[in-house]
Short mmCIF file of C-alpha atoms in Angstrom, two decimals:
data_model
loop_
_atom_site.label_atom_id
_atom_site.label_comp_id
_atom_site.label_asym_id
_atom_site.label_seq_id
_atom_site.Cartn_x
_atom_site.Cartn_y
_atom_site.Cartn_z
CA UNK A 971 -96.06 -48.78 61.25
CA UNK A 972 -97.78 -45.25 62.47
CA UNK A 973 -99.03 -43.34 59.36
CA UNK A 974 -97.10 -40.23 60.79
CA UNK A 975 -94.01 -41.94 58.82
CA UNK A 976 -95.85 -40.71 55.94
CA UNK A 977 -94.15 -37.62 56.62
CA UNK A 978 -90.96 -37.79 58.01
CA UNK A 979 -87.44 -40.06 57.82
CA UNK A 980 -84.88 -40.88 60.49
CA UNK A 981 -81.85 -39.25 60.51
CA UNK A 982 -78.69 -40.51 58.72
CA UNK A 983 -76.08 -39.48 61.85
CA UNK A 984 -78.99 -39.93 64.68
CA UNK A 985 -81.42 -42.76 65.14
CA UNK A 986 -83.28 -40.20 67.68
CA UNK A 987 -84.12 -37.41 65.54
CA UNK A 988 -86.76 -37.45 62.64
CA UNK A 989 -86.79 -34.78 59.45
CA UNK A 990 -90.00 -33.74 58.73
CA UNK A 991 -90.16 -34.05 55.12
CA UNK A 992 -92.24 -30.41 54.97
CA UNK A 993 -89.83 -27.89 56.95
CA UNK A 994 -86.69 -30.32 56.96
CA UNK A 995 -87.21 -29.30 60.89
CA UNK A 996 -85.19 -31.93 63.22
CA UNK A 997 -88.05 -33.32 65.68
CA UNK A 998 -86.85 -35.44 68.61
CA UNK A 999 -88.54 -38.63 68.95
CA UNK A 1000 -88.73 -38.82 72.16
CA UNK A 1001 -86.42 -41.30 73.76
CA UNK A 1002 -83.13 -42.81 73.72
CA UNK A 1003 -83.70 -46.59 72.71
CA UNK A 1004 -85.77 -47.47 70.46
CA UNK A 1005 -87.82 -49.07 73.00
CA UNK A 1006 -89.12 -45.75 74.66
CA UNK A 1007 -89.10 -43.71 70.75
CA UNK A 1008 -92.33 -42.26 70.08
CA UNK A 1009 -94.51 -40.32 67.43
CA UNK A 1010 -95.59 -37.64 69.97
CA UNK A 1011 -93.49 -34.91 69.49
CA UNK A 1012 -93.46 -35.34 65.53
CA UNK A 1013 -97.82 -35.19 65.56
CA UNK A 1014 -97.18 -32.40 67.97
CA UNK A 1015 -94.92 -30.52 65.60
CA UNK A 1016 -97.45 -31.94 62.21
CA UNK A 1017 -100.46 -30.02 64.05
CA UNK A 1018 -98.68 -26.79 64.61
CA UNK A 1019 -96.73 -26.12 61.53
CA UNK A 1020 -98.63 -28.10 59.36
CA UNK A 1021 -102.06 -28.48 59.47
CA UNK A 1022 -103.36 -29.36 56.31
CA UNK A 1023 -100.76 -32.95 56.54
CA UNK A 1024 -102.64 -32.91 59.78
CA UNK A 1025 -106.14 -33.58 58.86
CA UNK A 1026 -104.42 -35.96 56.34
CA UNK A 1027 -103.05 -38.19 59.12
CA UNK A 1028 -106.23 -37.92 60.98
CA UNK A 1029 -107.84 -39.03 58.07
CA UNK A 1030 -106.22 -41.67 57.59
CA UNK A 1031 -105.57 -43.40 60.58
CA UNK A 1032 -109.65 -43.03 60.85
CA UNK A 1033 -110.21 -44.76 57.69
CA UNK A 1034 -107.94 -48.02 59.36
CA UNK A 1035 -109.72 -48.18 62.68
CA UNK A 1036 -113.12 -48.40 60.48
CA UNK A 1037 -111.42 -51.34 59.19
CA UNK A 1038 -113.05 -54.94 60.58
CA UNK A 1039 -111.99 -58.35 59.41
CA UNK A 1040 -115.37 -60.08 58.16
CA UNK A 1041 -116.39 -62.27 60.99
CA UNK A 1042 -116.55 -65.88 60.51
CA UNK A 1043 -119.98 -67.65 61.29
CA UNK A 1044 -119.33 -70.03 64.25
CA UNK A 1045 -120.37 -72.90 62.34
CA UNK A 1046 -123.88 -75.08 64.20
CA UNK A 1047 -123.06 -78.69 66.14
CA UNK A 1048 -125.07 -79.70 63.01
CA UNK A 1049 -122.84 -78.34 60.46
CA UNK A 1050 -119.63 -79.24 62.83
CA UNK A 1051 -121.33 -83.12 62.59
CA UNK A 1052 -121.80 -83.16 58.35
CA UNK A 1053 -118.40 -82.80 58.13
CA UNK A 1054 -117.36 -85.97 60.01
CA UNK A 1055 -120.40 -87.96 59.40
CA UNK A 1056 -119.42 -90.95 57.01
CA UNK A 1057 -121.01 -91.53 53.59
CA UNK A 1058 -123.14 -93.88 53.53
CA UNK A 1059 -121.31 -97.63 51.74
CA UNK A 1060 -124.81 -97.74 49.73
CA UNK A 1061 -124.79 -93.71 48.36
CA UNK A 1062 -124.05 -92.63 45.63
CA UNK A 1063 -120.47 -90.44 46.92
CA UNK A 1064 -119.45 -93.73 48.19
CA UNK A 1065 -120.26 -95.62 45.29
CA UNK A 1066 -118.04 -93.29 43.15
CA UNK A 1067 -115.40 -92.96 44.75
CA UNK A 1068 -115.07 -97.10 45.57
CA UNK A 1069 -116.09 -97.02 41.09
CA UNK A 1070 -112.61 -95.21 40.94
CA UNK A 1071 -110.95 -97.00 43.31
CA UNK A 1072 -111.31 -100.25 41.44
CA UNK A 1073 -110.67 -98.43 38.03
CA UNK A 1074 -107.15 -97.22 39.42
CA UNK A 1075 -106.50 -101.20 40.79
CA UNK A 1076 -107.81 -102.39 37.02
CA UNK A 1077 -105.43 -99.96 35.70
CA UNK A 1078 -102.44 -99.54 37.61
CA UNK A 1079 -102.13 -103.14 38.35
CA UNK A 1080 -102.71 -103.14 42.14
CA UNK A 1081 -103.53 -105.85 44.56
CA UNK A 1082 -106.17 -105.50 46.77
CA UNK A 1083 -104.93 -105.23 49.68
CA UNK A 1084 -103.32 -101.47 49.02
CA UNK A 1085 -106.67 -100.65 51.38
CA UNK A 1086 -105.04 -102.25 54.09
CA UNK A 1087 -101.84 -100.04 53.68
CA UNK A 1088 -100.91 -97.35 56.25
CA UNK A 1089 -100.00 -94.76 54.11
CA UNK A 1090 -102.82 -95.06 51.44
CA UNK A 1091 -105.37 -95.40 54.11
CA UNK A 1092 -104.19 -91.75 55.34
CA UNK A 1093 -104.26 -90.37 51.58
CA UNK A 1094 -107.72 -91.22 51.89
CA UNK A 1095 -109.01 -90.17 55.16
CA UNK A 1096 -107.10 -86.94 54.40
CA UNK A 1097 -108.80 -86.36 51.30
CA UNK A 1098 -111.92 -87.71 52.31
CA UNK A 1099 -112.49 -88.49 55.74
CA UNK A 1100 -115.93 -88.90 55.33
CA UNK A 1101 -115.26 -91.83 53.27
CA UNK A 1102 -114.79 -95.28 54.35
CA UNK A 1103 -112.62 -97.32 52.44
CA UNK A 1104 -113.85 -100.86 51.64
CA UNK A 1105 -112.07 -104.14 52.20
CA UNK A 1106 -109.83 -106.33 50.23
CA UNK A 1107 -112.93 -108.89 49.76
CA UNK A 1108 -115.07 -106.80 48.72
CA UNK A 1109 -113.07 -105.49 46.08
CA UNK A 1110 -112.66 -108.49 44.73
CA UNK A 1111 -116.20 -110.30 44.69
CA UNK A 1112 -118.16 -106.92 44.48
CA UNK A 1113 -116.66 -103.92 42.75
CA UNK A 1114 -114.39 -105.90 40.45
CA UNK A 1115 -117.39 -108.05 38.77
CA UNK A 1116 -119.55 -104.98 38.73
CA UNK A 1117 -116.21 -103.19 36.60
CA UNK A 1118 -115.68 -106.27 34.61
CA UNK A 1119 -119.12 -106.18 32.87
CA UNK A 1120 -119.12 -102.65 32.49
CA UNK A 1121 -116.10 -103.32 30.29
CA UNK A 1122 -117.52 -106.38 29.08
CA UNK A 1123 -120.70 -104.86 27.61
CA UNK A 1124 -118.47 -101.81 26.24
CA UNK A 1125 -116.16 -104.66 24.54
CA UNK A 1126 -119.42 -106.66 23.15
CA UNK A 1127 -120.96 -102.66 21.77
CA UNK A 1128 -117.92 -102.41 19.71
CA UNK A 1129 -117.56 -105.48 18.28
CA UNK A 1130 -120.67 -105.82 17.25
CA UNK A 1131 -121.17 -102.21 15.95
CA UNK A 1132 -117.21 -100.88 15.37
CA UNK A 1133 -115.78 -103.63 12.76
CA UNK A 1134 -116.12 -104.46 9.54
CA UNK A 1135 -112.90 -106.38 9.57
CA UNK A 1136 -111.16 -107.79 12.72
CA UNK A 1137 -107.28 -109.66 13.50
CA UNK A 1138 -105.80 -111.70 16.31
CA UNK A 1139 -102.51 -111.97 17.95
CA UNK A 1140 -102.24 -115.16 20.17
CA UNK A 1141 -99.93 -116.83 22.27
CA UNK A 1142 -99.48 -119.56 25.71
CA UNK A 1143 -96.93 -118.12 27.81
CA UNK A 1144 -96.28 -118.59 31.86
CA UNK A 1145 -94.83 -115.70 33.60
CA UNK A 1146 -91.46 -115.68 35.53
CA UNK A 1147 -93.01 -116.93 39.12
CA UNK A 1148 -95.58 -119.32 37.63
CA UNK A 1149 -95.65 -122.44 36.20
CA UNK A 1150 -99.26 -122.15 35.01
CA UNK A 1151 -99.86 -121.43 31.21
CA UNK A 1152 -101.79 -119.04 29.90
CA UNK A 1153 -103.67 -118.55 26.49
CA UNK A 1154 -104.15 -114.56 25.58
CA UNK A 1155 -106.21 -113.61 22.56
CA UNK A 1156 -105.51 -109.73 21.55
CA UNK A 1157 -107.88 -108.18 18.54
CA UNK A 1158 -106.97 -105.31 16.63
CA UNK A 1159 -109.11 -103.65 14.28
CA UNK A 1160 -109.20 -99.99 12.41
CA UNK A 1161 -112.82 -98.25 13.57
CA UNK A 1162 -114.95 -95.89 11.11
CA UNK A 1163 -112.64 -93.31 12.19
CA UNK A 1164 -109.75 -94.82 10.97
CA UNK A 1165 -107.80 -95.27 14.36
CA UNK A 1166 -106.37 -98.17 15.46
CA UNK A 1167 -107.99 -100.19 18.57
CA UNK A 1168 -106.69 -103.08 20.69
CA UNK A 1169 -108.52 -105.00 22.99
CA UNK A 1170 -106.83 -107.66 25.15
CA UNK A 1171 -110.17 -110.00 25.22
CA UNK A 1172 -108.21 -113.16 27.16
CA UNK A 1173 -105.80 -114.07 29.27
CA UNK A 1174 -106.78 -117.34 30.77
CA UNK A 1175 -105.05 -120.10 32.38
CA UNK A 1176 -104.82 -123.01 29.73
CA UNK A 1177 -104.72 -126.88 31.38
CA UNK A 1178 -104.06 -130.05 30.47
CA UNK A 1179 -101.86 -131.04 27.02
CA UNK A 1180 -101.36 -127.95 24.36
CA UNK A 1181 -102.26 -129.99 21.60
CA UNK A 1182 -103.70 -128.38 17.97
CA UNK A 1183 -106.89 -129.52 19.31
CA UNK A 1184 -107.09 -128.30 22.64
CA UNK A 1185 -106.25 -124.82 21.57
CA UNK A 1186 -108.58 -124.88 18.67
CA UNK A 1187 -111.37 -125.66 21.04
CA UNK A 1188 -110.09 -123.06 23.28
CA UNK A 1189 -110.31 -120.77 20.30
CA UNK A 1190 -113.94 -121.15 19.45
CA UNK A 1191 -114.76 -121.01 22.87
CA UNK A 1192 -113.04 -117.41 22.82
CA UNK A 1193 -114.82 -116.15 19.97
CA UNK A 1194 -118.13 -117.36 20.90
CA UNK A 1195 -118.07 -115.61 23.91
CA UNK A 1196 -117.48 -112.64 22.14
CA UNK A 1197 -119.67 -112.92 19.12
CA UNK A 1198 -117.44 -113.26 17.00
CA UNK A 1199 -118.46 -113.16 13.54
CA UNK A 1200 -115.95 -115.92 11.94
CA UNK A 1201 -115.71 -113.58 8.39
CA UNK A 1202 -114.62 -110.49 9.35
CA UNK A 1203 -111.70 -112.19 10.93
CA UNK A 1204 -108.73 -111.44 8.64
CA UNK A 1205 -105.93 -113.72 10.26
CA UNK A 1206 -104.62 -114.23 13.72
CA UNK A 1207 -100.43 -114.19 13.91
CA UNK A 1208 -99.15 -116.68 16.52
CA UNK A 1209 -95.91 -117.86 16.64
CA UNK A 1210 -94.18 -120.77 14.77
CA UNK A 1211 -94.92 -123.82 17.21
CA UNK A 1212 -96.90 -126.43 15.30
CA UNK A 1213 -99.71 -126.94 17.56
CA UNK A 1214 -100.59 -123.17 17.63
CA UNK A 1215 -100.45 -123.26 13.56
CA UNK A 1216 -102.44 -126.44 13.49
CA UNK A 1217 -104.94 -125.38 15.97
CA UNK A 1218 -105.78 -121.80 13.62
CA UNK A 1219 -105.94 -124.10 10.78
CA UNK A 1220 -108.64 -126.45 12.27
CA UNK A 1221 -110.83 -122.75 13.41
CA UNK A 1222 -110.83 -122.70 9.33
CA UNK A 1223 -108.85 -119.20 9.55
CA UNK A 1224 -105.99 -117.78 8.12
CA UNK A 1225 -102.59 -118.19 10.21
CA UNK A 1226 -99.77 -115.33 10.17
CA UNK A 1227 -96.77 -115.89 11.21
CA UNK A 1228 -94.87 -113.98 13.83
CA UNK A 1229 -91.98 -112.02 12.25
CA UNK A 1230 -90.22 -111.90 15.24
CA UNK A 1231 -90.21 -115.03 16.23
CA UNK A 1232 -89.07 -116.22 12.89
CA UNK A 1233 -86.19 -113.84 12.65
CA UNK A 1234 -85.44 -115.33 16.23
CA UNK A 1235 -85.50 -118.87 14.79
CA UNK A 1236 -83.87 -117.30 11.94
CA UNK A 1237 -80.69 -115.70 13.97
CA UNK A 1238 -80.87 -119.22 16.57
CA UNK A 1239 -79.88 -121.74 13.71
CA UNK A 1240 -77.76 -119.20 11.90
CA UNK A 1241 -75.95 -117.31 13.97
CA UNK A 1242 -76.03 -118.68 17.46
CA UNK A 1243 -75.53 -122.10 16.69
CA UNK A 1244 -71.77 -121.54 15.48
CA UNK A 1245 -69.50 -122.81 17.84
CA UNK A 1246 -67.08 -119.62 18.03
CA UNK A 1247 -70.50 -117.71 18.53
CA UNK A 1248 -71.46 -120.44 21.29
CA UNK A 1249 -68.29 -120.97 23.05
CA UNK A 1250 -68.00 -116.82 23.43
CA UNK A 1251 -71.92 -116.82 24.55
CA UNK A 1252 -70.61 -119.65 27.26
CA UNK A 1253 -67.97 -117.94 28.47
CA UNK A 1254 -69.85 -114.44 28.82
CA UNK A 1255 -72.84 -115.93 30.88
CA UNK A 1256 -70.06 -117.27 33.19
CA UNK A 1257 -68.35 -113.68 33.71
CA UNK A 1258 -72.35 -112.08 34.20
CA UNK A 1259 -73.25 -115.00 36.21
CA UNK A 1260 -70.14 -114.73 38.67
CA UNK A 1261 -71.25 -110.61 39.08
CA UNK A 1262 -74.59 -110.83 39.51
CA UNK A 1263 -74.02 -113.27 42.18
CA UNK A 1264 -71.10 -111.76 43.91
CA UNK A 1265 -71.58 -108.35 45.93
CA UNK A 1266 -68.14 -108.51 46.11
CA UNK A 1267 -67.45 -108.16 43.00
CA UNK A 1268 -69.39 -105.56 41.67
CA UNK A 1269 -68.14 -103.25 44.62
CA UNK A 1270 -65.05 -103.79 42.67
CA UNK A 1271 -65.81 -103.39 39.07
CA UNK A 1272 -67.82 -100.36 39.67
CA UNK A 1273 -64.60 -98.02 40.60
CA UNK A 1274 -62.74 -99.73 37.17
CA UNK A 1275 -66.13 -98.60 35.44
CA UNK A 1276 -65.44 -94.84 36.84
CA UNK A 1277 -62.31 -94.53 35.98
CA UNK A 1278 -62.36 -96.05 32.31
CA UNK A 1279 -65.17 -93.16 31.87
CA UNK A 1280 -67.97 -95.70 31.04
CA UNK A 1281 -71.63 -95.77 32.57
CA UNK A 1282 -71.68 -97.58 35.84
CA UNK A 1283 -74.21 -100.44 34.71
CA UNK A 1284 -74.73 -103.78 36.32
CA UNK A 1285 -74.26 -106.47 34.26
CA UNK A 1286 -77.79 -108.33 32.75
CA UNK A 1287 -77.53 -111.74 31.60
CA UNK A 1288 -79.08 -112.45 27.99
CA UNK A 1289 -82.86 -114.05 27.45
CA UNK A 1290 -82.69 -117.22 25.36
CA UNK A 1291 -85.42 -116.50 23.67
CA UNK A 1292 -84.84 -112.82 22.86
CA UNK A 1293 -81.74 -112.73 20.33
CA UNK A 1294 -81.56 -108.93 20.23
CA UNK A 1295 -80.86 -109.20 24.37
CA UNK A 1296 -77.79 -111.19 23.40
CA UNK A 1297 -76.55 -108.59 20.29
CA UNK A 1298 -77.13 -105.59 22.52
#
């Protein structure tokens, strides 16, 4: 907009005059659209009635042609090639970001092959694009040794330095689409600084027959691989299972066991093993059973659920194992 608004308006009842704000003179502007308005005759009338508003204006509009944007420096074919020339897989940018890579994978519980992904591989050539992103092999027999004794030797520092008293929590378990066993060994301890830590030192596939002895072999094995030094530990809880009680007795330490698990043994022969208890269990795994496996059926229930008022929720059969999943 012309500075000469500075000092004048547009009239109220006529878009073609303008008030000088000075004199209250009416100055025409020139046209009839506002296509073909100008600022002519309202300068003209600025100069000769009002000078000093004048040499205002004329200052002004001065001071905004001295104005120049900055100029950008047209960047070299050199600089232009930096920016798209890839780090090398060896250098140390590389070798940092591919370091946090494999933490986030560690961490976040990714596979590998979320390099080979569409959309992560553009997350990364938009953030970096001079970065290449490694493969799915390398990952896995480079970068996630490398991390591993990192960790390791971080693990083996505190043990040996951090404890003056150390516990266990144990247990074989197979996961939901495995049949393959695995042994974990967890230690807790309270540091110098009287906070607690807990390290997950194993979670290995466990073979052949769980017998006492098997496990207690698998248990020294553990804790010499760690350095463990057999007095500081204070107990290691495990569940009720005979071989896993056995198997800390013959490692000549003391056993705890789980209080869970023995209030679920506890609630099992007391509670679930009545018959009225068992017969209504039966009957409600039936009704669960016939939903979860019906589409059908659900696309019915849900409108009920609405208009009873209750929380639409799909129905979740109970865990055997978990008694509190079959209270709740």
């Amino acid at each position: 907009m012309s500075a000469a608004w500075r000092y004048f308006t547009i009239s109220d009842k006529e878009a073609r005059i303008a008030i000088c704000k000075t004199c209250s003179a009416d100055i025409s502007r020139g046209g009839v659209t506002s296509k073909t308005f100008s600022t002519s005759g309202l300068l003209h009338h600025l100069k000769s009635k009002h000078p000093d508003q004048y040499t205002e204006y004329d200052e002004i509009t001065s001071a905004q042609k001295k104005k120049v944007l900055p100029s950008t420096p047209t960047p070299s074919v050199a600089d232009l090639f930096e920016k798209i020339k890839k780090f090398p897989s060896d250098g140390p940018k590389a070798k940092g970001i591919t370091r946090k890579l494999m933490e986030c994978i560690a961490m976040d519980d990714q596979p590998f092959s979320v390099v080979q992904d569409v959309g992560f591989r553009r997350l990364i050539e938009h953030i970096e694009p001079r970065y290449s992103l490694p493969s799915r092999r390398h990952l896995a027999d480079v970068c996630l040794p490398e991390l591993y004794n990192v960790v390791a030797n971080h693990i083996h520092e505190l043990l040996a330095t951090d404890i003056t008293a150390i516990s266990f929590t144990t247990d074989i378990w197979s996961s939901d689409v495995s049949i393959t066993s695995m042994l974990s060994l967890t230690a807790q301890w309270i540091n110098k600084d009287f906070k607690l830590q807990k390290i997950l030192l194993h979670s290995q596939e466990f073979r052949g027959s769980h017998t006492a002895q098997s496990i207690s072999l698998t248990f020294a094995n553990m804790f010499d691989t760690w350095h463990i030094d057999r007095p500081k530990v204070h107990a290691i809880v495990s569940d009720n299972a005979i071989n896993m009680t056995k198997a800390i007795e013959e490692c000549n330490l003391s056993g705890i066991r789980c209080m869970a698990h023995t209030l679920q043994l506890a609630v099992n022969e007391g509670v679930l093993a009545q018959r009225s208890v068992k017969d209504l269990l039966a009957i409600s795994r039936k009704i669960v059973g016939h939903f979860k496996h019906s589409q059908l059926a659900y696309s019915r229930i849900e409108p009920i659920q609405d208009e009873l008022g209750v929380t639409t929720k799909r129905f979740q059969q109970d865990v055997s194992t978990r008694w509190n999943s079959t209270y709740y």
